[in-house]
Short mmCIF file of C-alpha atoms in Angstrom, two decimals:
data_model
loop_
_atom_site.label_atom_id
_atom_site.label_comp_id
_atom_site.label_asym_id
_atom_site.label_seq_id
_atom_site.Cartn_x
_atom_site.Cartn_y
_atom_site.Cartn_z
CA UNK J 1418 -6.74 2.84 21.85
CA UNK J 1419 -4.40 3.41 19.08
CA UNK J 1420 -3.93 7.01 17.91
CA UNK J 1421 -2.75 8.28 14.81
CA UNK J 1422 -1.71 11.86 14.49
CA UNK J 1423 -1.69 13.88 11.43
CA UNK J 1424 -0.16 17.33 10.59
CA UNK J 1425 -0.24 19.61 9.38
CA UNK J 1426 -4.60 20.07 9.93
CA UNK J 1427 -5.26 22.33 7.44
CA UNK J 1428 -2.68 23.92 4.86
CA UNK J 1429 -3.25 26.48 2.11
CA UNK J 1430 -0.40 27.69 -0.56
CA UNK J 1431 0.78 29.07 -3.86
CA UNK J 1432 0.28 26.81 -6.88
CA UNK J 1433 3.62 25.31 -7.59
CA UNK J 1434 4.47 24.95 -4.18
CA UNK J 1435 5.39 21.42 -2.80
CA UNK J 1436 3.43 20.25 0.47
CA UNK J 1437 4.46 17.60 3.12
CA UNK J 1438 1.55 15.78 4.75
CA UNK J 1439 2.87 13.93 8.44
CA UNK J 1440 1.12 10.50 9.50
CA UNK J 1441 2.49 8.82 12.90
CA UNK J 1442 0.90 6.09 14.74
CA UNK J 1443 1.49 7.48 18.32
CA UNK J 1444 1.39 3.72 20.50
CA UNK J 1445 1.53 1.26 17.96
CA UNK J 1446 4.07 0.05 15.48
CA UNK J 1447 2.23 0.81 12.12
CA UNK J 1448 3.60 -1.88 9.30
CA UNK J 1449 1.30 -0.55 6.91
CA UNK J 1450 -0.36 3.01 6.37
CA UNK J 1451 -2.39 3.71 3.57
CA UNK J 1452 -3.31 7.18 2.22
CA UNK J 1453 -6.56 8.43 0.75
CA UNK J 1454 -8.29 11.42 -1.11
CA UNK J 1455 -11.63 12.35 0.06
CA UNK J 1456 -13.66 15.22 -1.88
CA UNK J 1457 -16.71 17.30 -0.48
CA UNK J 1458 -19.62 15.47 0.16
CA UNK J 1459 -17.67 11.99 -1.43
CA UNK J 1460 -16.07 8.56 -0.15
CA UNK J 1461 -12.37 8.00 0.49
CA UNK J 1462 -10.49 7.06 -2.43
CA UNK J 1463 -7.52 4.69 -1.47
CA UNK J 1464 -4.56 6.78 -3.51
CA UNK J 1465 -1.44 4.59 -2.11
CA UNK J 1466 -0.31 1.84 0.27
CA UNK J 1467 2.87 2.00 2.00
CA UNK J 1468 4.79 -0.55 3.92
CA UNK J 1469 7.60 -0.12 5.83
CA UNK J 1470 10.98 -0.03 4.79
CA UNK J 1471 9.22 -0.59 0.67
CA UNK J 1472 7.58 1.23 -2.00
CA UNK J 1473 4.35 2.23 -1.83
CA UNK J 1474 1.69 0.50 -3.79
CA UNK J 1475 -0.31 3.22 -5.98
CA UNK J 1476 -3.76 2.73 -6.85
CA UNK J 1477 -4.25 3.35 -10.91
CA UNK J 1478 -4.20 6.76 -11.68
CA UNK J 1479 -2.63 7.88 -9.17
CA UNK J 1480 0.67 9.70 -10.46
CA UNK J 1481 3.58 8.42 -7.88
CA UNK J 1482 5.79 11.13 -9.17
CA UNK J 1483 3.19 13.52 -8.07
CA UNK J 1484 2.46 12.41 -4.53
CA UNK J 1485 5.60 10.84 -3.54
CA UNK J 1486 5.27 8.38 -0.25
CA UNK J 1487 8.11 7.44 2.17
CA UNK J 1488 7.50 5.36 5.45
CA UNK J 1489 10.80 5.29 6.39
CA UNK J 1490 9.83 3.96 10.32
CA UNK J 1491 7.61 1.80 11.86
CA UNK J 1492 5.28 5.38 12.96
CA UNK J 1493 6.02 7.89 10.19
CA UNK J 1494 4.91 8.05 6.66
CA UNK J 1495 5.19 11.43 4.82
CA UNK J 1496 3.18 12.45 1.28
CA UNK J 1497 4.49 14.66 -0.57
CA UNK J 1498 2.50 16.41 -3.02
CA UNK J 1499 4.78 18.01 -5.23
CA UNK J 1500 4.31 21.03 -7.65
CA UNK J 1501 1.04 21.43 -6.51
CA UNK J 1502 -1.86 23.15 -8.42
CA UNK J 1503 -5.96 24.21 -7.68
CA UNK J 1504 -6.50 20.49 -8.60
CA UNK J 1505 -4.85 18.79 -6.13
CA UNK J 1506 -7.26 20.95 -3.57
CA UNK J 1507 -8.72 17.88 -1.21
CA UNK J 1508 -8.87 16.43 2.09
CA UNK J 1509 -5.65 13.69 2.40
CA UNK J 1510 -6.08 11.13 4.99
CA UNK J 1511 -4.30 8.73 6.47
CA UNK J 1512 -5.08 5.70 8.30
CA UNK J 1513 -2.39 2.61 10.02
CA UNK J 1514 -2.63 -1.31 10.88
CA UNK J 1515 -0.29 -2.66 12.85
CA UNK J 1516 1.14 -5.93 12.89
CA UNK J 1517 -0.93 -9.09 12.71
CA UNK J 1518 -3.51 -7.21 9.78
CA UNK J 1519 -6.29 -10.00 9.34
CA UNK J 1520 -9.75 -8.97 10.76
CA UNK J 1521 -8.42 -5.65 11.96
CA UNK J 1522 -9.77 -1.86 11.97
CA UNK J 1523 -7.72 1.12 9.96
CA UNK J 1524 -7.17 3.86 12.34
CA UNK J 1525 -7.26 6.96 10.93
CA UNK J 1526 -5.71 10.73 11.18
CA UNK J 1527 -8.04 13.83 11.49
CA UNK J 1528 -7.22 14.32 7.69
CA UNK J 1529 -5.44 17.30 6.01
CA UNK J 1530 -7.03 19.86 3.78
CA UNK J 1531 -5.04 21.09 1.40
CA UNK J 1532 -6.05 24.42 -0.42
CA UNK J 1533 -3.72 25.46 -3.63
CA UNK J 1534 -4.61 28.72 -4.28
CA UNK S 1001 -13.02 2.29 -7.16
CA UNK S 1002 -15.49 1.82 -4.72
CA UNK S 1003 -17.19 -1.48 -4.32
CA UNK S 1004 -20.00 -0.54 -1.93
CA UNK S 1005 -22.76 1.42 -2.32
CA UNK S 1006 -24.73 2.68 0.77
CA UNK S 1007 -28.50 3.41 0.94
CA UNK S 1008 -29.64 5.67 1.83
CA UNK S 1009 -26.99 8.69 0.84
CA UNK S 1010 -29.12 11.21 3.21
CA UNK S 1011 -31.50 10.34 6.14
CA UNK S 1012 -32.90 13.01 8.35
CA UNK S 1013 -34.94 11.87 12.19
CA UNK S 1014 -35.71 12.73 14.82
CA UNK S 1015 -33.76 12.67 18.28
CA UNK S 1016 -34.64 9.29 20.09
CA UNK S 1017 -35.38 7.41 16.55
CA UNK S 1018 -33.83 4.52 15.25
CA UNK S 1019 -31.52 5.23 11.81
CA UNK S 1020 -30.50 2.30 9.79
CA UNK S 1021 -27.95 2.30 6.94
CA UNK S 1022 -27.37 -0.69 4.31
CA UNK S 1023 -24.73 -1.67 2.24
CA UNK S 1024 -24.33 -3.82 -0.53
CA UNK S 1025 -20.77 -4.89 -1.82
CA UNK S 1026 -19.80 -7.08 -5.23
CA UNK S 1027 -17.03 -9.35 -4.03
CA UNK S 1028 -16.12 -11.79 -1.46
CA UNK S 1029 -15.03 -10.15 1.98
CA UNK S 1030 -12.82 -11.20 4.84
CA UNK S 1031 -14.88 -8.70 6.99
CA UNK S 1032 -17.00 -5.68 7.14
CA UNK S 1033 -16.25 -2.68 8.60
CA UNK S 1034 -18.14 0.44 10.03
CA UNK S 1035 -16.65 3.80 10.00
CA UNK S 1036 -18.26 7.25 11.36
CA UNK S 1037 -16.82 10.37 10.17
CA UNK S 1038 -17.54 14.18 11.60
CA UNK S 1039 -17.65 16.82 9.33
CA UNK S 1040 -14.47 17.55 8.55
CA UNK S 1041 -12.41 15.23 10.22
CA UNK S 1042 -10.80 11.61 10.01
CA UNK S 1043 -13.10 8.45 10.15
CA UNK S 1044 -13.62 6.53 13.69
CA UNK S 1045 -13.68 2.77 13.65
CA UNK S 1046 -17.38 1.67 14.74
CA UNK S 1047 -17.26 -1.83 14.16
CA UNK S 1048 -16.52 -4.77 12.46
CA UNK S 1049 -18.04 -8.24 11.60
CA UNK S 1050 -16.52 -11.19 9.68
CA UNK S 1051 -17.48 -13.05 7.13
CA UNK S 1052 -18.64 -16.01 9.28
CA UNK S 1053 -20.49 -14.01 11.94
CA UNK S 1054 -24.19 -12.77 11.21
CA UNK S 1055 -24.48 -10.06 13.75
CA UNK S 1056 -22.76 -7.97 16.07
CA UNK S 1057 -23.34 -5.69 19.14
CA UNK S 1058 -22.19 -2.83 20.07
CA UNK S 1059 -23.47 -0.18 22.75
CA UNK S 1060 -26.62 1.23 20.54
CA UNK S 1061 -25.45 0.30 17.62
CA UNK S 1062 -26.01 -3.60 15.75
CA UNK S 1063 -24.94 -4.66 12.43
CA UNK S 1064 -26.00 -7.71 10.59
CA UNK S 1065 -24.27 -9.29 7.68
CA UNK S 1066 -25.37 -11.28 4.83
CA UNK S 1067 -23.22 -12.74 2.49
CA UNK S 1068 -25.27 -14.56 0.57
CA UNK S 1069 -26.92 -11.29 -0.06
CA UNK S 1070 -23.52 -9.36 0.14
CA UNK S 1071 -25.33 -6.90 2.39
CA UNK S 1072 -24.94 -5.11 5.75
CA UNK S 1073 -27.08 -3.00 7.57
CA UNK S 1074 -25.96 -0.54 10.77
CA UNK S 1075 -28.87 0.34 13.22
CA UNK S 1076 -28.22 3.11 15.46
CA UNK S 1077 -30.87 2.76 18.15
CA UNK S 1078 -32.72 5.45 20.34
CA UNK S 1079 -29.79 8.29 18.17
CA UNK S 1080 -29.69 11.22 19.55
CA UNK S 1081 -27.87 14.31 18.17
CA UNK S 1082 -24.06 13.96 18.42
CA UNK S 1083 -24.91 10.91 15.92
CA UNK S 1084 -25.16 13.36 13.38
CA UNK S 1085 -22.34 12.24 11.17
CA UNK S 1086 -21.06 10.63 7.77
CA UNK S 1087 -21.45 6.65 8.11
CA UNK S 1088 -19.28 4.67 5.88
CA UNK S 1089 -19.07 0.76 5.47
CA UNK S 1090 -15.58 -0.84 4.30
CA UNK S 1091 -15.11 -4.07 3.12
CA UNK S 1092 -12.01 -6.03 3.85
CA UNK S 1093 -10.07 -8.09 2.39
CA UNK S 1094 -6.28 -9.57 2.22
CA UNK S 1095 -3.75 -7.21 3.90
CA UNK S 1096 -6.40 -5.01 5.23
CA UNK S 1097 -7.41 -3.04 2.75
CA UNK S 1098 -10.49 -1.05 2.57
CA UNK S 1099 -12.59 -0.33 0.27
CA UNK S 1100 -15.25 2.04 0.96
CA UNK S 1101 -19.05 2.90 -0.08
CA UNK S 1102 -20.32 5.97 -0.69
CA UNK S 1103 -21.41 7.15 2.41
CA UNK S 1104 -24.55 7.86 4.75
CA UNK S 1105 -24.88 11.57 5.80
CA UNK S 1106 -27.05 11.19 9.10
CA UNK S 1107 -28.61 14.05 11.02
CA UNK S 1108 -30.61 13.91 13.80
CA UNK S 1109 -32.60 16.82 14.60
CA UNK S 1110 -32.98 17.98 18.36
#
């Protein structure tokens, strides 16, 4: 089945430090990859869309200058959360689709939690 | 925002029960998906039924779909305890994106 790897699992740092989240889509060609937010006990909260080769689509209220998305191949997309504070503690997931998206399933990472101390 | 709403949030049985989830959605869907989710980990695709199908199979599980209602339900037959998890439904619409309810937390006591 198709597998999507994300790294790194679990990260914790400064505040103020900048913090690069990995998605790849191991055997498929991922077109689009979407990234979400998910906080203890919560749903997943779409944050951006991303399509190859373009800019990602953020969701309102989501600061783009703060979480900065390139999917610059068809099986990497990268956040970046930038200047990161205690806030911006959460688990990030990301999920792919490949080509041909009508009536198909996300597949998803393992997440990332992200600890700003 | 999330457009679903799951019911119940918690449910608690007993090995070898049957659990059923429902969720109820606001808008019109391409399809309906089901996602299962371990404690802290990524979600698992469980299923998925369109908007013109009414019910759908899958090992122990079944989910039914009702658009007039804009409903769903997810029965997980005879569970046992490695079905302890967070359930999620997803509705889905043009270019795939989700939108998710608020979750089931399942356990299923030995």
């Amino acid at each position: 089945g198709a597998v999507v790897s994300q790294h790194p699992s679990w990260v914790i740092c400064k505040s103020g430090t900048s913090v690069k989240i990995e998605c790849r889509s191991l055997d498929f060609q991922a077109t689009t990859m979407f990234w979400y937010r998910q906080f203890p006990k919560q749903s997943l909260m779409l944050m951006a869309t991303s399509n190859e080769g373009s800019k990602a689509t953020y969701e309102q209220g989501v600061e783009k200058d703060k979480f900065l998305i390139n999917h610059a191949s068809l099986t990497l997309s990268t956040l970046t959360v930038t200047s990161a504070h205690p806030e911006d503690s959460s688990f990030y997931i990301c999920s792919a689709a490949g080509r041909g998206l009508v009536d198909q399933p996300q597949h998803f990472g393992d997440g990332t939690r992200l600890s700003i101390l | 925002s999330q457009q679903g709403e799951e019911d119940p949030q918690a449910l608690s049985i007993q090995e070898g029960e049957n659990a059923t989830m429902n969720c109820s959605y606001k808008t019109s869907i391409n399809n309906l998906q089901w996602y299962r989710q371990n404690s802290g980990r990524g979600l698992v695709h469980l299923i998925l039924i369109r908007s013109n199908e009414r019910e759908k199979h899958s090992g122990r599980l079944r989910v039914t779909l009702d658009t007039s209602k804009k409903s769903s339900s997810l029965l997980i037959t005879a569970s046992r305890a490695a079905d302890t998890a967070s359930y999620f439904c997803a509705t889905g619409n043009a270019g795939n994106m989700l939108t998710f309810g608020g979750g089931t937390r399942l356990m299923v006591k030995p």
